[in-house]
Amino acid sequence: MNGARMKSLAGIGMTSERTRVRMVERLRQQGIENEQVLAAMGTVPRHLFVDDALAHRAYEDSSLPINFGQTISQPFVVAKMIEALLRGRALGRVLEIGTGCGYQAAVLAQLAHEVYSVERIRELHERARANLRALRLHNLRLVHGDGNLGLEKAAPFDSIVVAAAAPQAPQALLRQLAPGGRMILPLRRDAAKGGASTGQRLVLVERGTRGYTETALEAVRFVPLQSGKA
Ligand code: SAH
């Protein structure tokens, strides 16, 4: 982790520092154990990523609306996803699909060497850029594009995080995952498929020498992964 960067962020949003400390304590109680993840979440001022009218709720453990029918992810889920990617290794070069307001991208940028984040809705992509400006994260690149296609020009990635739910892992993302790489994404298990379990679940995909393995983690609720740019 970049100690200098963590320090430079410390001066931003001092007013919310106490509530952020409480948020981190809550994450600990909820079972998040990785100190690097907890430190990064304690550093990024989440209130800068939501509308002023909702800023007082920024450190609650809930998702909140960010316009265009999209949401900022729940802190616990952000922490859980990054913790699963980090376990026993470094994040390396990261691809995030679904920038939204840019919050998770900012947390990832505290922990990774290099982060690329793709958003399909142009206005959100631009708003994320504005939200992130003050944080001066030089290792984070925002891209307006369709995340189903991944980001060929920066592939392969050691870690991929998808912040929107699909019925299955997009082929391009599986291809762009480096050998030994990990991807975490919410997958929809539709009743129509005849499965007993409906809803969404976080799934960890690991690319080994002989192919991909999937591990199902907790139940979650994300907005759907859509196609094309908007
Ligand atoms: N990462 C955000 C959460 C964003 S919500 C956070 O930190 O809170 C999910 C986002 O995924 C939405 O902004 C939505 O527009 C975007 N999205 C959905 N389908 C997409 C696609 N195919 N490519 C890129 N972004 C997509």
mmCIF file of C-alpha atoms and ligand atoms in Angstrom:
data_model
loop_
_atom_site.group_PDB
_atom_site.id
_atom_site.type_symbol
_atom_site.label_atom_id
_atom_site.label_comp_id
_atom_site.label_asym_id
_atom_site.label_seq_id
_atom_site.Cartn_x
_atom_site.Cartn_y
_atom_site.Cartn_z
ATOM 1 C CA MET A 1 0.000 0.000 0.000
ATOM 2 C CA ASN A 2 1.094 3.517 -0.712
ATOM 3 C CA GLY A 3 1.592 5.181 2.656
ATOM 4 C CA ALA A 4 2.121 8.604 1.135
ATOM 5 C CA ARG A 5 -1.198 8.455 -0.650
ATOM 6 C CA MET A 6 -3.088 7.396 2.454
ATOM 7 C CA LYS A 7 -1.616 10.349 4.259
ATOM 8 C CA SER A 8 -2.429 12.888 1.576
ATOM 9 C CA LEU A 9 -6.084 11.848 1.730
ATOM 10 C CA ALA A 10 -6.271 12.154 5.472
ATOM 11 C CA GLY A 11 -6.931 15.884 5.353
ATOM 12 C CA ILE A 12 -10.007 15.555 3.175
ATOM 13 C CA GLY A 13 -13.371 15.327 4.878
ATOM 14 C CA MET A 14 -12.087 15.690 8.418
ATOM 15 C CA THR A 15 -15.628 16.340 9.597
ATOM 16 C CA SER A 16 -16.622 12.816 8.698
ATOM 17 C CA GLU A 17 -13.581 11.103 10.081
ATOM 18 C CA ARG A 18 -15.314 9.941 13.251
ATOM 19 C CA THR A 19 -18.255 8.454 11.394
ATOM 20 C CA ARG A 20 -15.796 6.737 9.080
ATOM 21 C CA VAL A 21 -13.987 5.205 12.049
ATOM 22 C CA ARG A 22 -17.364 3.894 13.234
ATOM 23 C CA MET A 23 -18.033 2.465 9.777
ATOM 24 C CA VAL A 24 -14.727 0.593 9.928
ATOM 25 C CA GLU A 25 -15.546 -0.765 13.389
ATOM 26 C CA ARG A 26 -18.855 -2.017 12.036
ATOM 27 C CA LEU A 27 -17.111 -3.707 9.105
ATOM 28 C CA ARG A 28 -14.840 -5.467 11.600
ATOM 29 C CA GLN A 29 -17.852 -6.683 13.580
ATOM 30 C CA GLN A 30 -19.431 -7.896 10.350
ATOM 31 C CA GLY A 31 -16.394 -10.105 9.762
ATOM 32 C CA ILE A 32 -14.027 -8.094 7.574
ATOM 33 C CA GLU A 33 -10.543 -9.023 8.806
ATOM 34 C CA ASN A 34 -8.065 -7.690 6.268
ATOM 35 C CA GLU A 35 -6.338 -4.701 7.845
ATOM 36 C CA GLN A 36 -5.347 -3.248 4.490
ATOM 37 C CA VAL A 37 -8.967 -3.243 3.355
ATOM 38 C CA LEU A 38 -10.139 -1.712 6.636
ATOM 39 C CA ALA A 39 -7.458 0.992 6.416
ATOM 40 C CA ALA A 40 -8.368 1.845 2.825
ATOM 41 C CA MET A 41 -12.065 2.096 3.721
ATOM 42 C CA GLY A 42 -11.163 4.283 6.659
ATOM 43 C CA THR A 43 -9.330 6.629 4.334
ATOM 44 C CA VAL A 44 -11.680 7.191 1.391
ATOM 45 C CA PRO A 45 -14.263 9.910 2.153
ATOM 46 C CA ARG A 46 -17.438 8.140 1.008
ATOM 47 C CA HIS A 47 -19.553 11.269 1.485
ATOM 48 C CA LEU A 48 -17.808 12.863 -1.521
ATOM 49 C CA PHE A 49 -19.403 10.229 -3.747
ATOM 50 C CA VAL A 50 -23.072 10.807 -2.927
ATOM 51 C CA ASP A 51 -25.336 13.818 -3.467
ATOM 52 C CA ASP A 52 -25.191 16.497 -0.786
ATOM 53 C CA ALA A 53 -28.720 15.619 0.287
ATOM 54 C CA LEU A 54 -27.578 12.095 1.171
ATOM 55 C CA ALA A 55 -24.130 12.930 2.533
ATOM 56 C CA HIS A 56 -25.289 12.529 6.136
ATOM 57 C CA ARG A 57 -26.083 8.885 5.351
ATOM 58 C CA ALA A 58 -22.819 8.173 3.530
ATOM 59 C CA TYR A 59 -21.346 6.019 6.311
ATOM 60 C CA GLU A 60 -24.401 3.858 6.923
ATOM 61 C CA ASP A 61 -24.011 0.311 5.794
ATOM 62 C CA SER A 62 -26.422 0.601 2.913
ATOM 63 C CA SER A 63 -26.428 1.182 -0.806
ATOM 64 C CA LEU A 64 -27.676 4.658 -1.801
ATOM 65 C CA PRO A 65 -29.033 6.079 -5.083
ATOM 66 C CA ILE A 66 -26.576 7.921 -7.371
ATOM 67 C CA ASN A 67 -28.987 8.896 -10.206
ATOM 68 C CA PHE A 68 -29.705 7.139 -13.504
ATOM 69 C CA GLY A 69 -31.309 4.338 -11.474
ATOM 70 C CA GLN A 70 -27.892 3.227 -10.174
ATOM 71 C CA THR A 71 -26.541 2.874 -6.637
ATOM 72 C CA ILE A 72 -23.342 3.242 -4.643
ATOM 73 C CA SER A 73 -22.505 -0.182 -3.246
ATOM 74 C CA GLN A 74 -22.913 -1.050 0.421
ATOM 75 C CA PRO A 75 -19.584 -0.655 2.323
ATOM 76 C CA PHE A 76 -19.701 -4.244 3.589
ATOM 77 C CA VAL A 77 -20.030 -5.602 0.060
ATOM 78 C CA VAL A 78 -17.188 -3.423 -1.247
ATOM 79 C CA ALA A 79 -14.973 -4.635 1.605
ATOM 80 C CA LYS A 80 -15.991 -8.262 1.124
ATOM 81 C CA MET A 81 -15.244 -8.252 -2.590
ATOM 82 C CA ILE A 82 -11.823 -6.667 -2.207
ATOM 83 C CA GLU A 83 -10.958 -8.935 0.717
ATOM 84 C CA ALA A 84 -11.736 -12.007 -1.375
ATOM 85 C CA LEU A 85 -9.499 -10.744 -4.185
ATOM 86 C CA LEU A 86 -6.639 -9.902 -1.825
ATOM 87 C CA ARG A 87 -6.557 -13.076 0.260
ATOM 88 C CA GLY A 88 -3.005 -14.394 0.226
ATOM 89 C CA ARG A 89 -1.714 -12.171 -2.569
ATOM 90 C CA ALA A 90 -1.511 -8.666 -4.014
ATOM 91 C CA LEU A 91 -4.213 -7.160 -6.249
ATOM 92 C CA GLY A 92 -1.777 -6.327 -9.055
ATOM 93 C CA ARG A 93 -3.400 -4.762 -12.103
ATOM 94 C CA VAL A 94 -7.140 -4.365 -11.515
ATOM 95 C CA LEU A 95 -10.170 -3.950 -13.764
ATOM 96 C CA GLU A 96 -13.443 -2.726 -12.267
ATOM 97 C CA ILE A 97 -16.669 -2.951 -14.271
ATOM 98 C CA GLY A 98 -19.301 -0.407 -13.204
ATOM 99 C CA THR A 99 -17.552 2.731 -11.908
ATOM 100 C CA GLY A 100 -20.847 4.299 -10.816
ATOM 101 C CA CYS A 101 -19.895 7.214 -8.560
ATOM 102 C CA GLY A 102 -16.290 6.007 -8.312
ATOM 103 C CA TYR A 103 -16.228 5.011 -4.626
ATOM 104 C CA GLN A 104 -15.021 1.440 -4.985
ATOM 105 C CA ALA A 105 -12.498 2.544 -7.623
ATOM 106 C CA ALA A 106 -11.023 4.944 -5.040
ATOM 107 C CA VAL A 107 -10.774 2.162 -2.446
ATOM 108 C CA LEU A 108 -9.154 -0.168 -4.991
ATOM 109 C CA ALA A 109 -6.666 2.527 -5.959
ATOM 110 C CA GLN A 110 -5.454 2.639 -2.316
ATOM 111 C CA LEU A 111 -4.584 -1.036 -2.502
ATOM 112 C CA ALA A 112 -3.576 -1.854 -6.055
ATOM 113 C CA HIS A 113 -0.713 -1.051 -8.334
ATOM 114 C CA GLU A 114 -2.944 0.063 -11.181
ATOM 115 C CA VAL A 115 -6.740 0.301 -11.534
ATOM 116 C CA TYR A 116 -8.907 0.647 -14.645
ATOM 117 C CA SER A 117 -12.605 1.274 -14.140
ATOM 118 C CA VAL A 118 -15.203 1.073 -16.916
ATOM 119 C CA GLU A 119 -18.684 2.692 -16.806
ATOM 120 C CA ARG A 120 -21.296 2.476 -19.579
ATOM 121 C CA ILE A 121 -23.306 5.635 -18.694
ATOM 122 C CA ARG A 122 -21.402 8.694 -19.872
ATOM 123 C CA GLU A 123 -22.837 11.099 -17.281
ATOM 124 C CA LEU A 124 -21.880 8.761 -14.441
ATOM 125 C CA HIS A 125 -18.405 8.291 -15.884
ATOM 126 C CA GLU A 126 -17.980 12.070 -15.948
ATOM 127 C CA ARG A 127 -19.422 12.553 -12.506
ATOM 128 C CA ALA A 128 -17.067 9.899 -11.125
ATOM 129 C CA ARG A 129 -14.183 11.798 -12.671
ATOM 130 C CA ALA A 130 -15.319 14.963 -10.878
ATOM 131 C CA ASN A 131 -15.845 13.102 -7.569
ATOM 132 C CA LEU A 132 -12.367 11.620 -7.764
ATOM 133 C CA ARG A 133 -10.469 14.719 -8.788
ATOM 134 C CA ALA A 134 -9.705 15.911 -5.258
ATOM 135 C CA LEU A 135 -8.267 12.523 -4.320
ATOM 136 C CA ARG A 136 -5.549 12.729 -7.007
ATOM 137 C CA LEU A 137 -5.250 9.019 -7.589
ATOM 138 C CA HIS A 138 -2.620 8.768 -10.269
ATOM 139 C CA ASN A 139 -2.877 5.003 -10.572
ATOM 140 C CA LEU A 140 -6.591 5.060 -11.511
ATOM 141 C CA ARG A 141 -7.905 5.327 -15.087
ATOM 142 C CA LEU A 142 -11.602 5.822 -15.849
ATOM 143 C CA VAL A 143 -12.997 4.587 -19.146
ATOM 144 C CA HIS A 144 -16.405 5.134 -20.772
ATOM 145 C CA GLY A 145 -17.321 1.800 -22.344
ATOM 146 C CA ASP A 146 -19.236 -1.465 -22.217
ATOM 147 C CA GLY A 147 -17.708 -3.593 -19.485
ATOM 148 C CA ASN A 148 -18.986 -6.792 -21.110
ATOM 149 C CA LEU A 149 -16.067 -6.339 -23.484
ATOM 150 C CA GLY A 150 -13.556 -5.832 -20.697
ATOM 151 C CA LEU A 151 -10.641 -3.570 -21.613
ATOM 152 C CA GLU A 152 -8.564 -5.301 -24.229
ATOM 153 C CA LYS A 153 -5.904 -2.628 -24.469
ATOM 154 C CA ALA A 154 -4.924 -2.923 -20.788
ATOM 155 C CA ALA A 155 -5.388 -6.719 -20.410
ATOM 156 C CA PRO A 156 -4.481 -9.089 -18.862
ATOM 157 C CA PHE A 157 -5.652 -8.264 -15.323
ATOM 158 C CA ASP A 158 -4.634 -9.926 -12.075
ATOM 159 C CA SER A 159 -7.942 -8.943 -10.479
ATOM 160 C CA ILE A 160 -11.374 -8.113 -11.928
ATOM 161 C CA VAL A 161 -14.306 -6.766 -9.875
ATOM 162 C CA VAL A 162 -17.750 -6.538 -11.435
ATOM 163 C CA ALA A 163 -20.225 -4.226 -9.654
ATOM 164 C CA ALA A 164 -23.355 -5.251 -11.605
ATOM 165 C CA ALA A 165 -25.114 -8.614 -11.785
ATOM 166 C CA ALA A 166 -25.069 -10.890 -14.840
ATOM 167 C CA PRO A 167 -26.446 -14.403 -15.398
ATOM 168 C CA GLN A 168 -22.901 -15.599 -16.156
ATOM 169 C CA ALA A 169 -19.361 -14.282 -16.302
ATOM 170 C CA PRO A 170 -18.826 -12.381 -19.581
ATOM 171 C CA GLN A 171 -16.468 -14.316 -21.902
ATOM 172 C CA ALA A 172 -14.223 -11.308 -22.549
ATOM 173 C CA LEU A 173 -13.613 -10.896 -18.814
ATOM 174 C CA LEU A 174 -12.677 -14.570 -18.406
ATOM 175 C CA ARG A 175 -10.256 -14.211 -21.320
ATOM 176 C CA GLN A 176 -8.705 -11.017 -19.957
ATOM 177 C CA LEU A 177 -8.030 -12.569 -16.551
ATOM 178 C CA ALA A 178 -4.301 -13.373 -16.194
ATOM 179 C CA PRO A 179 -3.291 -16.955 -15.305
ATOM 180 C CA GLY A 180 -3.394 -17.055 -11.503
ATOM 181 C CA GLY A 181 -5.818 -14.130 -11.589
ATOM 182 C CA ARG A 182 -9.092 -13.725 -9.690
ATOM 183 C CA MET A 183 -12.432 -12.208 -10.592
ATOM 184 C CA ILE A 184 -15.307 -11.474 -8.230
ATOM 185 C CA LEU A 185 -18.792 -10.825 -9.531
ATOM 186 C CA PRO A 186 -22.452 -11.069 -8.547
ATOM 187 C CA LEU A 187 -24.203 -13.763 -10.575
ATOM 188 C CA ARG A 188 -27.964 -14.002 -10.962
ATOM 189 C CA ARG A 189 -29.518 -17.362 -10.306
ATOM 190 C CA ASP A 190 -32.859 -17.081 -12.019
ATOM 191 C CA ALA A 191 -35.884 -19.096 -10.992
ATOM 192 C CA ALA A 192 -36.523 -19.627 -14.699
ATOM 193 C CA LYS A 193 -33.445 -21.804 -14.851
ATOM 194 C CA GLY A 194 -35.117 -24.227 -12.467
ATOM 195 C CA GLY A 195 -32.638 -23.736 -9.654
ATOM 196 C CA ALA A 196 -33.941 -23.829 -6.131
ATOM 197 C CA SER A 197 -31.950 -20.726 -5.227
ATOM 198 C CA THR A 198 -33.025 -17.456 -6.744
ATOM 199 C CA GLY A 199 -31.467 -14.029 -6.358
ATOM 200 C CA GLN A 200 -27.811 -13.149 -6.629
ATOM 201 C CA ARG A 201 -24.654 -14.473 -5.120
ATOM 202 C CA LEU A 202 -21.091 -13.211 -5.118
ATOM 203 C CA VAL A 203 -18.913 -15.666 -7.001
ATOM 204 C CA LEU A 204 -15.119 -15.825 -6.918
ATOM 205 C CA VAL A 205 -13.590 -17.094 -10.169
ATOM 206 C CA GLU A 206 -9.958 -18.173 -10.150
ATOM 207 C CA ARG A 207 -7.976 -18.872 -13.283
ATOM 208 C CA GLY A 208 -5.593 -21.753 -12.718
ATOM 209 C CA THR A 209 -3.281 -23.566 -15.106
ATOM 210 C CA ARG A 210 -6.065 -25.940 -16.141
ATOM 211 C CA GLY A 211 -9.001 -23.608 -16.322
ATOM 212 C CA TYR A 212 -11.391 -21.706 -14.080
ATOM 213 C CA THR A 213 -12.803 -22.589 -10.677
ATOM 214 C CA GLU A 214 -15.848 -20.913 -9.124
ATOM 215 C CA THR A 215 -16.578 -20.459 -5.420
ATOM 216 C CA ALA A 216 -19.956 -19.098 -4.310
ATOM 217 C CA LEU A 217 -19.884 -16.556 -1.479
ATOM 218 C CA GLU A 218 -22.715 -14.548 0.112
ATOM 219 C CA ALA A 219 -26.077 -13.472 -1.240
ATOM 220 C CA VAL A 220 -26.081 -9.896 -2.543
ATOM 221 C CA ARG A 221 -28.188 -7.409 -4.491
ATOM 222 C CA PHE A 222 -26.682 -5.450 -7.378
ATOM 223 C CA VAL A 223 -28.146 -3.525 -10.301
ATOM 224 C CA PRO A 224 -28.095 -5.530 -13.556
ATOM 225 C CA LEU A 225 -25.103 -5.598 -15.915
ATOM 226 C CA GLN A 226 -26.409 -4.051 -19.105
ATOM 227 C CA SER A 227 -25.152 -4.037 -22.689
ATOM 228 C CA GLY A 228 -23.760 -1.218 -24.768
ATOM 229 C CA LYS A 229 -22.840 2.356 -23.895
ATOM 230 C CA ALA A 230 -25.345 5.007 -22.836
HETATM 231 N N1 SAH B 1 -18.738 0.638 -8.128
HETATM 232 C C1 SAH B 1 -19.841 1.459 -7.696
HETATM 233 C C2 SAH B 1 -21.178 0.771 -7.839
HETATM 234 C C3 SAH B 1 -21.803 1.079 -9.128
HETATM 235 S S1 SAH B 1 -23.410 0.384 -9.416
HETATM 236 C C4 SAH B 1 -19.610 1.930 -6.260
HETATM 237 O O1 SAH B 1 -18.496 2.124 -5.886
HETATM 238 O O2 SAH B 1 -20.553 2.162 -5.545
HETATM 239 C C5 SAH B 1 -23.085 -0.461 -10.917
HETATM 240 C C6 SAH B 1 -22.696 0.381 -12.098
HETATM 241 O O3 SAH B 1 -22.493 -0.520 -13.176
HETATM 242 C C7 SAH B 1 -23.741 1.377 -12.583
HETATM 243 O O4 SAH B 1 -23.197 2.667 -12.588
HETATM 244 C C8 SAH B 1 -24.070 0.910 -14.002
HETATM 245 O O5 SAH B 1 -24.322 1.972 -14.905
HETATM 246 C C9 SAH B 1 -22.811 0.160 -14.367
HETATM 247 N N2 SAH B 1 -22.940 -0.819 -15.441
HETATM 248 C C10 SAH B 1 -23.959 -1.659 -15.711
HETATM 249 N N3 SAH B 1 -23.693 -2.400 -16.813
HETATM 250 C C11 SAH B 1 -22.455 -2.013 -17.242
HETATM 251 C C12 SAH B 1 -21.614 -2.397 -18.329
HETATM 252 N N4 SAH B 1 -21.990 -3.332 -19.221
HETATM 253 N N5 SAH B 1 -20.425 -1.787 -18.462
HETATM 254 C C13 SAH B 1 -20.011 -0.845 -17.586
HETATM 255 N N6 SAH B 1 -20.746 -0.439 -16.542
HETATM 256 C C14 SAH B 1 -21.962 -1.007 -16.364
#
